[in-house]
Coordinates of C-alpha atoms in Angstrom, one line a residue:
Chain A
M8 CA 74.2 72.6 94.2
S9 CA 77.3 72.0 91.9
L10 CA 80.0 73.1 90.4
T11 CA 80.4 72.8 86.0
L12 CA 84.3 72.5 85.2
E13 CA 83.6 75.9 84.0
Q14 CA 83.7 77.4 87.3
V15 CA 86.5 75.2 88.5
K16 CA 88.7 76.1 86.1
R17 CA 87.6 79.7 86.6
I18 CA 88.1 79.4 91.0
A19 CA 91.4 77.9 89.4
H20 CA 92.6 81.1 88.1
L21 CA 91.7 83.4 90.4
A22 CA 93.8 81.0 93.1
R23 CA 96.8 81.2 90.3
I24 CA 96.8 78.1 90.7
E25 CA 98.3 76.4 87.3
T26 CA 95.3 72.8 86.2
S27 CA 95.2 70.4 83.4
D28 CA 92.1 69.4 81.5
A29 CA 92.6 66.1 83.5
E30 CA 93.5 67.4 87.3
A31 CA 89.8 70.2 86.9
L32 CA 88.3 67.3 86.4
T33 CA 89.1 65.8 88.7
T34 CA 89.3 68.5 91.0
Q35 CA 85.2 68.8 90.4
G36 CA 84.6 65.6 91.4
H37 CA 86.1 66.5 94.6
L38 CA 84.7 70.0 95.4
N39 CA 81.1 68.4 94.0
G40 CA 81.7 65.9 97.0
I41 CA 82.2 68.2 99.8
F42 CA 79.2 69.9 98.2
Q43 CA 77.4 66.6 98.6
L44 CA 78.3 67.0 102.2
I45 CA 77.5 70.4 103.0
E46 CA 73.9 69.6 101.4
Q47 CA 73.3 67.0 104.0
M48 CA 74.4 70.1 106.7
Q49 CA 71.4 72.5 105.6
A50 CA 68.8 69.5 106.1
V51 CA 70.2 70.7 109.2
D52 CA 67.6 73.6 110.9
T53 CA 69.7 76.3 111.9
S54 CA 67.3 79.1 112.7
G55 CA 67.7 80.9 116.0
V56 CA 71.4 79.2 116.1
E57 CA 74.1 82.1 115.4
P58 CA 76.5 81.6 113.1
M59 CA 80.2 80.6 114.5
A60 CA 82.5 82.7 113.2
H61 CA 85.2 80.6 115.4
A62 CA 85.7 77.2 116.3
Q63 CA 87.7 79.0 120.1
D64 CA 84.6 80.2 122.0
V65 CA 86.9 82.9 122.9
S66 CA 87.3 86.9 121.5
Q67 CA 90.6 88.7 119.8
R68 CA 93.1 90.2 122.0
L69 CA 94.7 93.4 121.3
R70 CA 98.0 95.2 122.3
E71 CA 98.2 98.5 123.8
D72 CA 99.2 101.1 120.6
A73 CA 103.7 101.1 120.7
V74 CA 105.9 100.8 117.6
T75 CA 108.1 97.3 119.2
E76 CA 109.2 96.6 116.0
S77 CA 113.2 97.9 114.9
D78 CA 114.4 97.8 111.5
R79 CA 115.6 94.5 110.4
R80 CA 115.3 95.5 106.7
A81 CA 118.7 94.0 106.4
A82 CA 118.4 90.9 107.1
Y83 CA 114.8 90.7 105.9
Q84 CA 116.4 91.7 102.3
A85 CA 119.4 89.0 102.7
V86 CA 117.3 86.1 101.5
A87 CA 114.8 88.4 98.8
P88 CA 115.4 87.2 95.5
E89 CA 116.5 91.1 94.2
V90 CA 116.6 94.5 95.8
E91 CA 117.4 97.5 94.8
V92 CA 117.3 101.0 97.0
G93 CA 115.6 99.6 99.3
L94 CA 113.0 98.1 97.7
Y95 CA 111.9 94.0 96.6
L96 CA 112.1 94.2 93.0
V97 CA 109.4 92.0 91.4
P98 CA 108.3 91.5 87.7
K99 CA 106.6 94.5 86.6
V100 CA 103.0 95.3 87.1
I101 CA 100.8 97.4 85.3
E102 CA 97.5 98.6 86.0
Chain B
M43 CA 71.1 117.1 81.4
N44 CA 67.8 117.5 83.4
Q45 CA 66.1 114.5 82.7
W46 CA 69.1 112.7 84.3
E47 CA 69.8 111.8 88.1
V48 CA 72.7 111.6 89.5
V49 CA 73.1 108.6 91.8
I50 CA 76.4 108.9 94.1
G51 CA 77.4 106.8 97.1
I52 CA 81.6 106.9 98.2
E53 CA 83.4 104.9 99.8
T54 CA 86.3 106.3 101.5
H55 CA 89.4 104.9 103.5
A56 CA 90.4 107.3 106.6
Q57 CA 94.2 106.1 107.9
L58 CA 94.3 106.0 111.4
A59 CA 96.2 108.1 113.5
T60 CA 98.1 105.3 115.6
V61 CA 101.9 104.9 115.7
S62 CA 102.4 101.6 114.8
K63 CA 100.0 99.1 113.1
I64 CA 96.8 98.0 112.8
F65 CA 98.4 93.3 113.2
S66 CA 102.2 94.8 113.9
G67 CA 104.1 96.9 116.4
A68 CA 105.9 98.0 113.8
S69 CA 105.8 101.9 113.0
T70 CA 102.6 104.3 111.1
A71 CA 105.5 107.1 110.3
F72 CA 104.9 108.8 107.5
G73 CA 108.3 109.7 104.9
A74 CA 110.5 106.2 106.3
E75 CA 113.3 105.0 104.0
P76 CA 111.3 102.4 101.7
N77 CA 110.7 98.8 103.7
T78 CA 112.5 99.3 107.6
Q79 CA 108.9 100.1 109.0
A80 CA 108.0 96.2 107.7
S81 CA 107.7 94.2 110.2
A82 CA 107.7 90.0 109.9
V83 CA 103.9 90.7 110.1
D84 CA 104.2 93.3 107.6
L85 CA 105.8 91.1 104.7
A86 CA 103.8 87.8 105.7
L87 CA 107.0 85.6 106.5
P88 CA 105.3 81.9 106.9
G89 CA 103.8 81.3 110.9
V90 CA 103.5 85.1 112.3
L91 CA 100.2 85.9 113.7
P92 CA 97.8 89.1 113.9
V93 CA 98.0 90.6 117.1
L94 CA 95.1 93.7 117.0
N95 CA 96.0 97.0 118.2
K96 CA 93.6 98.2 120.7
K97 CA 93.8 102.1 119.4
A98 CA 92.7 101.2 116.3
V99 CA 89.2 99.8 117.7
E100 CA 88.6 102.8 119.8
C101 CA 89.2 104.8 116.5
A102 CA 86.4 103.0 114.6
I103 CA 84.1 103.3 118.3
R104 CA 84.7 107.3 118.6
F105 CA 83.0 107.4 114.9
G106 CA 80.7 105.5 115.5
L107 CA 79.3 108.0 117.9
A108 CA 80.1 110.5 116.2
I109 CA 77.3 109.4 113.2
G110 CA 74.7 108.2 116.0
A111 CA 76.2 104.6 114.6
E112 CA 75.8 101.3 115.9
V113 CA 79.3 100.4 117.4
A114 CA 78.8 96.2 117.0
Q115 CA 79.3 94.6 119.8
K116 CA 80.6 91.3 117.7
S117 CA 82.2 91.8 114.4
V118 CA 84.4 89.4 112.0
F119 CA 88.3 90.1 110.1
A120 CA 88.0 88.1 107.1
R121 CA 89.9 87.5 104.2
K122 CA 90.1 89.7 101.2
N123 CA 91.6 87.6 98.5
Y124 CA 93.6 88.6 95.7
F125 CA 97.1 88.7 94.0
Y126 CA 99.4 91.8 93.8
P127 CA 102.6 92.0 94.9
D128 CA 101.9 95.4 97.6
L129 CA 100.3 92.3 99.1
P130 CA 102.2 89.5 100.5
K131 CA 100.1 87.6 101.8
G132 CA 97.8 87.2 98.7
Y133 CA 94.9 88.8 100.6
Q134 CA 93.9 91.6 102.5
I135 CA 92.4 91.5 106.1
S136 CA 89.4 93.1 106.2
Q137 CA 85.7 93.0 107.6
M138 CA 82.8 91.4 105.7
D139 CA 80.0 90.3 106.8
L140 CA 79.8 92.3 110.4
P141 CA 81.7 95.0 109.9
V142 CA 82.6 96.8 113.3
V143 CA 80.6 99.9 112.8
V144 CA 76.8 99.9 111.4
G145 CA 74.6 102.5 110.3
G146 CA 74.8 106.6 111.3
D147 CA 74.0 109.8 109.4
I148 CA 76.0 112.9 108.4
T149 CA 74.3 116.1 108.5
L150 CA 75.5 118.2 104.8
Q151 CA 76.1 122.0 104.5
V152 CA 75.3 122.0 100.6
G153 CA 76.2 125.5 98.4
Q154 CA 76.4 128.7 99.9
G155 CA 74.3 132.1 100.8
D156 CA 70.8 131.9 99.8
K157 CA 71.4 128.8 97.7
A158 CA 72.7 126.7 101.1
Y159 CA 70.3 123.9 102.0
E160 CA 71.2 121.2 104.7
K161 CA 71.3 117.0 103.4
V162 CA 71.5 114.1 105.4
V163 CA 73.9 111.4 104.0
R164 CA 73.2 108.2 105.5
L165 CA 75.5 106.3 106.1
T166 CA 75.9 102.2 105.3
R167 CA 79.1 100.9 107.7
A168 CA 82.2 101.5 108.5
H169 CA 85.3 98.8 108.6
L170 CA 88.8 98.7 110.1
E171 CA 91.3 96.6 107.5
E172 CA 94.9 96.4 106.8
D173 CA 96.5 98.6 103.9
A174 CA 98.5 98.0 101.1
G175 CA 101.8 98.7 100.4
K176 CA 103.2 101.1 97.6
S177 CA 104.3 100.1 93.9
L178 CA 106.8 102.1 92.1
H179 CA 106.5 101.3 88.8
E180 CA 109.9 103.9 87.4
D181 CA 111.4 101.7 86.4
F182 CA 113.8 99.4 87.4
H183 CA 114.8 97.6 84.6
G184 CA 111.9 96.8 83.9
K185 CA 110.4 95.2 87.0
S186 CA 108.3 96.8 89.9
G187 CA 110.0 98.1 92.9
I188 CA 107.9 97.9 95.8
D189 CA 107.6 99.5 99.2
L190 CA 105.9 97.2 102.7
N191 CA 106.5 100.2 104.8
R192 CA 102.3 101.2 104.6
A193 CA 101.8 97.4 104.4
G194 CA 99.1 97.4 107.6
T195 CA 98.8 100.6 108.1
P196 CA 95.6 100.5 109.9
L197 CA 91.9 101.8 108.4
L198 CA 88.6 103.2 108.4
E199 CA 86.7 102.2 104.9
I200 CA 83.5 104.4 105.2
V201 CA 81.0 103.3 103.2
S202 CA 78.2 106.0 102.9
E203 CA 74.1 105.1 101.1
P204 CA 74.1 106.2 97.9
D205 CA 72.0 109.4 98.2
M206 CA 73.7 112.4 97.0
R207 CA 72.4 114.2 93.7
S208 CA 75.5 115.5 92.2
S209 CA 79.4 116.6 92.7
D210 CA 78.8 119.2 94.7
E211 CA 76.6 117.3 97.5
A212 CA 79.1 114.1 97.4
V213 CA 82.0 117.1 97.8
A214 CA 80.6 118.3 100.5
Y215 CA 80.1 115.4 101.7
A216 CA 83.8 114.5 101.4
K217 CA 84.7 117.9 103.2
S218 CA 82.0 117.0 106.3
L219 CA 83.5 114.1 106.6
H220 CA 87.4 115.1 106.5
A221 CA 86.5 117.6 109.2
L222 CA 85.0 115.2 110.9
V223 CA 87.5 112.3 111.8
R224 CA 89.8 115.3 112.4
W225 CA 87.8 116.5 114.8
I226 CA 87.5 113.0 116.6
G227 CA 91.3 112.7 116.2
I228 CA 90.8 109.8 114.5
C229 CA 93.0 111.1 111.5
D230 CA 95.4 113.2 111.0
G231 CA 93.5 114.4 107.1
N232 CA 96.4 114.3 105.1
M233 CA 95.1 114.3 102.1
Q234 CA 98.8 114.5 99.8
E235 CA 100.2 111.8 101.6
G236 CA 97.0 109.5 101.0
S237 CA 95.4 109.3 104.8
F238 CA 92.1 110.2 103.6
R239 CA 90.7 108.9 100.4
C240 CA 87.9 108.5 98.7
D241 CA 86.1 106.3 95.4
A242 CA 83.4 107.5 94.2
N243 CA 80.3 105.0 93.0
V244 CA 78.5 107.2 90.2
S245 CA 75.6 106.1 87.8
V246 CA 72.5 108.1 85.8
R247 CA 69.2 107.2 85.4
P248 CA 66.2 109.1 84.1
K249 CA 64.3 111.4 86.6
G250 CA 61.2 109.6 88.5
Q251 CA 63.3 105.8 87.6
A252 CA 62.7 104.4 91.1
E253 CA 65.6 101.5 90.4
Y254 CA 70.0 102.7 89.9
G255 CA 71.9 103.4 86.4
T256 CA 74.8 100.8 85.8
R257 CA 77.2 102.4 88.1
R258 CA 81.2 103.3 87.8
E259 CA 83.5 103.0 90.7
I260 CA 85.8 106.2 90.7
K261 CA 88.5 104.9 92.5
N262 CA 91.4 106.8 95.0
L263 CA 90.8 110.6 94.5
N264 CA 92.8 112.6 96.4
S265 CA 91.6 116.0 96.5
F266 CA 88.3 117.6 96.9
R267 CA 89.2 119.7 93.4
F268 CA 89.4 116.3 91.8
L269 CA 86.5 114.3 93.5
K270 CA 84.7 117.1 91.6
E271 CA 86.8 117.1 88.5
A272 CA 86.2 113.3 88.0
I273 CA 82.2 113.3 88.7
D274 CA 81.2 115.6 86.0
F275 CA 82.9 114.6 84.0
E276 CA 81.9 111.2 84.3
V277 CA 78.7 111.8 84.8
Q278 CA 78.8 113.5 81.4
W279 CA 80.5 110.6 79.3
Q280 CA 78.0 108.0 81.1
I281 CA 75.3 110.6 80.0
N282 CA 76.9 111.0 76.4
E283 CA 77.0 106.8 76.0
I284 CA 73.3 106.5 77.3
E285 CA 72.1 108.5 74.7
E286 CA 74.4 107.4 71.9
G287 CA 72.3 104.1 72.5
R288 CA 75.5 102.7 73.9
R289 CA 75.0 100.8 77.8
I290 CA 76.9 101.6 80.7
Q291 CA 79.1 98.4 81.7
Q292 CA 79.7 98.1 85.2
A293 CA 84.0 98.8 85.7
T294 CA 86.4 100.3 88.3
V295 CA 88.3 103.3 86.8
L296 CA 90.7 105.9 87.2
F297 CA 90.8 109.4 87.5
D298 CA 92.9 111.1 85.3
P299 CA 94.1 115.0 86.6
E300 CA 96.2 115.8 83.4
N301 CA 93.3 115.9 80.6
G302 CA 90.5 116.0 83.4
E303 CA 88.9 112.1 82.3
T304 CA 88.1 109.1 83.9
R305 CA 89.5 106.1 82.5
M306 CA 88.5 102.3 82.7
M307 CA 91.3 100.1 84.9
R308 CA 89.5 97.0 84.8
S309 CA 85.7 95.4 84.0
K310 CA 84.4 94.1 88.0
E311 CA 83.5 91.0 85.5
D312 CA 87.1 89.2 86.7
A313 CA 88.7 91.6 90.3
H314 CA 85.6 91.5 91.7
D315 CA 85.5 87.7 92.7
Y316 CA 88.1 88.3 95.8
R317 CA 86.1 85.4 97.7
Y318 CA 86.0 86.1 101.6
F319 CA 86.0 84.2 104.3
P320 CA 86.1 85.5 108.0
D321 CA 90.2 84.7 109.1
P322 CA 90.9 81.7 110.9
D323 CA 94.1 84.0 112.1
L324 CA 92.3 86.2 114.4
L325 CA 89.0 85.5 116.6
P326 CA 85.9 88.2 116.7
L327 CA 86.3 91.7 118.1
I328 CA 84.2 91.4 121.3
I329 CA 83.1 95.6 122.4
S330 CA 82.0 95.4 125.8
R331 CA 79.1 98.8 126.6
E332 CA 82.2 99.9 129.2
W333 CA 84.2 100.3 126.8
I334 CA 81.9 102.2 123.9
D335 CA 81.3 104.3 127.4
E336 CA 84.3 104.9 128.4
V337 CA 85.5 106.0 125.0
R338 CA 81.4 107.9 124.2
E339 CA 82.7 110.4 128.3
D340 CA 86.4 110.9 127.0
M341 CA 85.1 112.6 123.4
W342 CA 84.2 116.4 123.0
E343 CA 81.5 117.6 122.0
L344 CA 79.7 117.1 118.0
P345 CA 79.9 119.4 115.7
N346 CA 76.3 119.3 115.1
D347 CA 76.2 119.6 118.8
R348 CA 78.0 123.1 119.0
K349 CA 76.1 124.2 116.2
L350 CA 72.9 124.2 117.4
R351 CA 74.8 125.8 120.9
F352 CA 75.7 128.9 118.8
Q353 CA 72.4 129.1 117.3
S354 CA 70.7 128.3 120.5
D355 CA 74.0 130.8 122.9
F356 CA 74.5 133.5 120.3
G357 CA 71.4 134.1 118.7
L358 CA 73.3 132.5 114.8
S359 CA 71.6 131.7 112.5
S360 CA 71.9 127.8 111.2
Y361 CA 74.0 129.5 107.8
D362 CA 76.6 130.7 110.0
A363 CA 76.4 128.3 112.8
S364 CA 77.3 125.6 109.8
L365 CA 80.1 127.9 108.1
L366 CA 82.2 128.5 111.8
N367 CA 81.7 124.7 112.6
I368 CA 82.8 123.8 109.0
N369 CA 86.2 121.8 111.4
F370 CA 87.4 121.8 115.2
D371 CA 89.9 124.8 114.7
I372 CA 87.2 127.7 113.5
G373 CA 84.8 126.8 115.7
N374 CA 87.2 127.7 119.5
Y375 CA 89.0 130.5 116.9
F376 CA 85.2 132.3 116.8
E377 CA 84.7 131.2 121.1
G378 CA 88.0 132.6 121.5
A379 CA 87.6 135.9 119.9
V380 CA 83.8 135.8 121.3
L381 CA 85.8 136.0 124.9
A382 CA 88.4 137.6 123.8
A383 CA 85.4 140.5 122.6
L384 CA 84.4 141.0 125.9
A385 CA 85.3 144.3 127.8
N386 CA 85.2 143.3 131.6
G387 CA 82.8 141.9 133.3
E388 CA 80.3 141.7 130.5
R389 CA 78.2 138.2 130.0
I390 CA 78.2 136.1 126.3
E391 CA 75.7 137.9 124.9
P392 CA 74.2 137.8 121.1
E393 CA 75.3 141.0 120.2
P394 CA 78.7 140.6 120.6
A395 CA 78.9 136.9 119.4
K396 CA 77.2 138.3 116.0
F397 CA 79.5 140.6 115.1
A398 CA 82.1 138.3 116.1
A399 CA 80.4 135.9 114.0
N400 CA 80.5 138.1 111.0
W401 CA 84.4 138.8 111.6
V402 CA 85.4 135.4 111.2
I403 CA 83.0 134.2 108.4
N404 CA 83.4 137.3 106.0
E405 CA 87.4 138.3 107.1
V406 CA 89.2 135.5 109.1
L407 CA 87.8 133.0 106.3
A408 CA 88.1 135.2 103.3
K409 CA 91.3 135.2 104.5
M410 CA 91.6 131.7 105.0
N411 CA 89.7 130.4 101.1
Q412 CA 92.6 132.7 99.8
E413 CA 95.1 130.8 100.8
G414 CA 93.8 128.0 99.0
E415 CA 91.6 125.2 100.6
G416 CA 93.0 121.9 100.8
H417 CA 95.8 123.4 102.8
P418 CA 96.4 120.2 105.0
T419 CA 95.1 122.9 108.1
W420 CA 94.0 126.2 107.5
K421 CA 96.2 128.5 108.7
F422 CA 95.4 132.0 111.0
G423 CA 97.1 134.4 110.0
V424 CA 95.6 136.3 113.7
S425 CA 95.0 134.8 116.7
A426 CA 91.7 134.2 118.5
E427 CA 93.0 136.7 120.9
T428 CA 94.4 139.5 118.9
L429 CA 90.9 139.6 116.9
G430 CA 88.6 139.9 120.6
C431 CA 90.8 143.1 121.6
L432 CA 90.5 144.4 118.3
L433 CA 86.8 143.9 118.3
R434 CA 86.5 145.4 121.6
R435 CA 88.1 148.2 120.7
L436 CA 85.8 148.4 117.8
R437 CA 82.5 147.6 120.1
E438 CA 84.0 150.1 122.2
G439 CA 84.4 153.3 119.4
V440 CA 88.1 153.9 120.2
I441 CA 88.5 153.3 116.6
G442 CA 86.3 152.8 113.7
A443 CA 85.5 149.4 110.7
K444 CA 87.1 151.2 108.4
T445 CA 90.6 150.9 111.2
A446 CA 89.8 147.9 112.7
K447 CA 90.1 146.2 108.8
E448 CA 92.8 147.5 108.1
L449 CA 95.1 147.0 110.9
F450 CA 92.8 143.3 110.9
A451 CA 95.1 142.8 107.1
E452 CA 98.1 144.1 108.2
F453 CA 98.4 142.0 111.1
W454 CA 97.1 139.4 108.6
E455 CA 100.2 140.1 106.0
E456 CA 102.7 140.3 108.1
A457 CA 102.0 136.5 109.3
R458 CA 101.8 135.4 105.7
A459 CA 105.0 137.2 105.6
N460 CA 106.5 134.8 107.6
N461 CA 104.7 131.6 105.7
Y462 CA 102.5 131.3 108.8
A463 CA 105.3 130.5 111.2
S464 CA 103.3 133.3 114.1
H465 CA 100.8 135.3 114.8
G466 CA 100.7 138.9 113.1
G467 CA 100.4 141.2 115.5
Y468 CA 99.5 141.0 119.3
P469 CA 96.9 141.8 121.4
E470 CA 98.6 144.8 123.0
K471 CA 99.6 146.3 119.6
I472 CA 96.2 146.9 119.0
D473 CA 96.4 150.1 122.0
E474 CA 99.9 151.1 120.7
L475 CA 99.5 151.3 117.2
I476 CA 95.8 153.8 117.6
E477 CA 98.6 155.8 120.0
S478 CA 101.4 156.2 117.8
R479 CA 99.4 155.9 115.0
G480 CA 96.6 158.6 115.6
L481 CA 93.6 155.8 115.2
K482 CA 91.4 157.3 118.0
Q483 CA 88.3 157.9 115.9
I484 CA 87.1 161.6 117.1
S485 CA 83.3 160.3 118.6
D486 CA 83.8 164.2 120.3
T487 CA 80.6 165.7 119.1
G488 CA 82.2 169.1 119.5
A489 CA 85.0 168.3 116.9
I490 CA 82.7 166.5 114.8
E491 CA 80.2 169.7 114.0
S492 CA 82.9 171.7 113.4
L493 CA 83.7 169.5 110.9
V494 CA 80.4 169.6 109.4
D495 CA 79.8 173.2 109.2
E496 CA 83.6 173.6 107.7
V497 CA 82.4 170.9 104.9
L498 CA 78.8 172.4 104.5
A499 CA 80.2 175.7 104.3
A500 CA 82.6 174.6 101.2
N501 CA 79.9 172.7 99.2
P502 CA 77.0 175.4 99.3
A503 CA 75.9 172.9 95.9
N504 CA 75.7 169.9 97.5
V505 CA 73.5 171.4 100.1
A506 CA 71.5 172.7 97.2
E507 CA 71.1 169.8 95.2
F508 CA 69.7 167.8 98.2
K509 CA 67.4 170.1 99.6
A510 CA 66.0 169.7 95.9
G511 CA 65.8 166.2 96.8
K512 CA 68.5 164.1 95.3
E513 CA 69.6 161.8 98.4
K514 CA 72.5 161.0 97.1
A515 CA 74.1 164.6 97.6
F516 CA 74.3 163.3 101.5
N517 CA 75.7 160.6 100.2
A518 CA 78.8 163.1 99.1
L519 CA 78.8 165.1 102.0
V520 CA 79.7 162.4 104.5
G521 CA 82.1 161.6 102.1
Q522 CA 83.1 165.0 102.6
V523 CA 83.1 165.0 106.2
M524 CA 85.3 162.2 106.4
K525 CA 87.7 162.3 104.4
A526 CA 88.0 165.8 106.7
A527 CA 87.4 163.5 109.6
K528 CA 91.0 161.4 107.9
G529 CA 88.6 158.8 108.1
K530 CA 88.4 158.5 111.6
A531 CA 85.0 160.2 112.5
N532 CA 82.0 158.0 113.5
P533 CA 80.4 157.7 110.9
Q534 CA 77.1 157.1 112.7
Q535 CA 77.2 160.5 114.5
V536 CA 78.4 162.0 110.9
N537 CA 75.4 160.8 109.0
D538 CA 72.8 162.0 112.8
L539 CA 74.8 165.4 112.5
L540 CA 74.9 166.2 109.0
K541 CA 70.8 165.6 108.9
Q542 CA 70.1 167.5 111.7
K543 CA 71.6 170.2 110.1
L544 CA 70.4 169.9 106.9
E545 CA 66.8 169.4 107.7
G546 CA 66.5 171.0 110.9

């Protein structure tokens, strides 16, 4: 499997990464190199092997359902570019 | 529309009843000042790590058990990537390949009376995920305001199979699911506050065609009425499009309650490339058999089990038993009324239970429906105990059905006038009013007999008509006797005595 230049540009767009044509071309090369590696690995017979979801063989720790955080809005908003009536202001988004 | 078949699947987001968020210790209380419940984890500040809330997992287990699904012993959290200002991380933590709940089904009662039928809707899966924040699009000098209090609130996304074939079935499904999540205590079901919202996937196909048509997804329907209106509009729109020779494009649409229309929000091409991958910040969630058993022990009777018990113990029809199980409270109310309706030492038998069932269905539910469905919680204007005592006096023949209904309506009105802050009437008040207003039914045969004699003597015309074969004249005479008794004579006794005198 290899990626077309078109697909590379689309992935960049989805990730909101601006790429020039030259950068896209370089990236295409890098990504296809990775795919070649994956293809090599796919030659290994993994039937009967359970897919690995995490590198460590431990399970998720759980916390009790309790409120442990206090209101620190003032501190968090002190570093925000723009706030008003307790809200973070961002460039207008319309669906 | 006969040649078209409608296919509907529903995705529901149920906000789980935890006090803290799914991955942080911030409060989930509704209505706080903006951003006062958004912790460093919810804001996605650098270096923070999510820690999973045990109660949220327990809610998912409860749900899985309630629908007869498989609770996965191992499930995995994944990142769903998209960009929006109310999602500071740039991804939502959700579950993709290995969800916590797989399969299961829900049995619905669709329609009313003779047209009612049962339907089983299969569920595909249910998975845990976090909610996003809220964007406020009012004008802040050409900018949007972001409130992240809701960010990180635990949700259970419940996905059905495309098993529904009409908007009525879709609404019945949503209502059953709504009742169920409240029943098992995992969601408060408050639709106004967004605790329970549905997305409907709708498509149409020619009847008899095996493959599905192209679907459009109607997002964020937060009332049963909107769900129905949106689906009805969408179905008609799709049929018109196809009949006019156009193809349906897969898309996400919004329902506008103002004009009752759906409109396109985004086409699927761009929006649905979420590039899911397992979240490296979270380890696989392992749920032990012991934990599942513990949760099962802790659960009370489920809707379908209670429905079957009402049928077998009380001899109720399947339809009546369903009505009394539309939610947890109604069934409890019914059982409370049955117990209170029993005389001292009397055992629960089908007769008083059926009697109470009819009253709860015909009087109590009718009154509650008048107040309008979709109330966050329906309110009982009269307590189960008061209703039970009223039914007891009625069964004993102390009062007639008409008097009982009047007292019931009066008590209910009392509660309604008080905005349901408390119940109207109380058990002892029934006997007090029977005494003070002289509501006792006349069941002394002698007294009724003399009234019957008076009426027969005063209405020779009716008597003659009856003897000439006019059945209607008999009812007129019954009416006269009841009137003379000021409505307090036992109607059955009046009937019997009249018949005896006229035919004897």
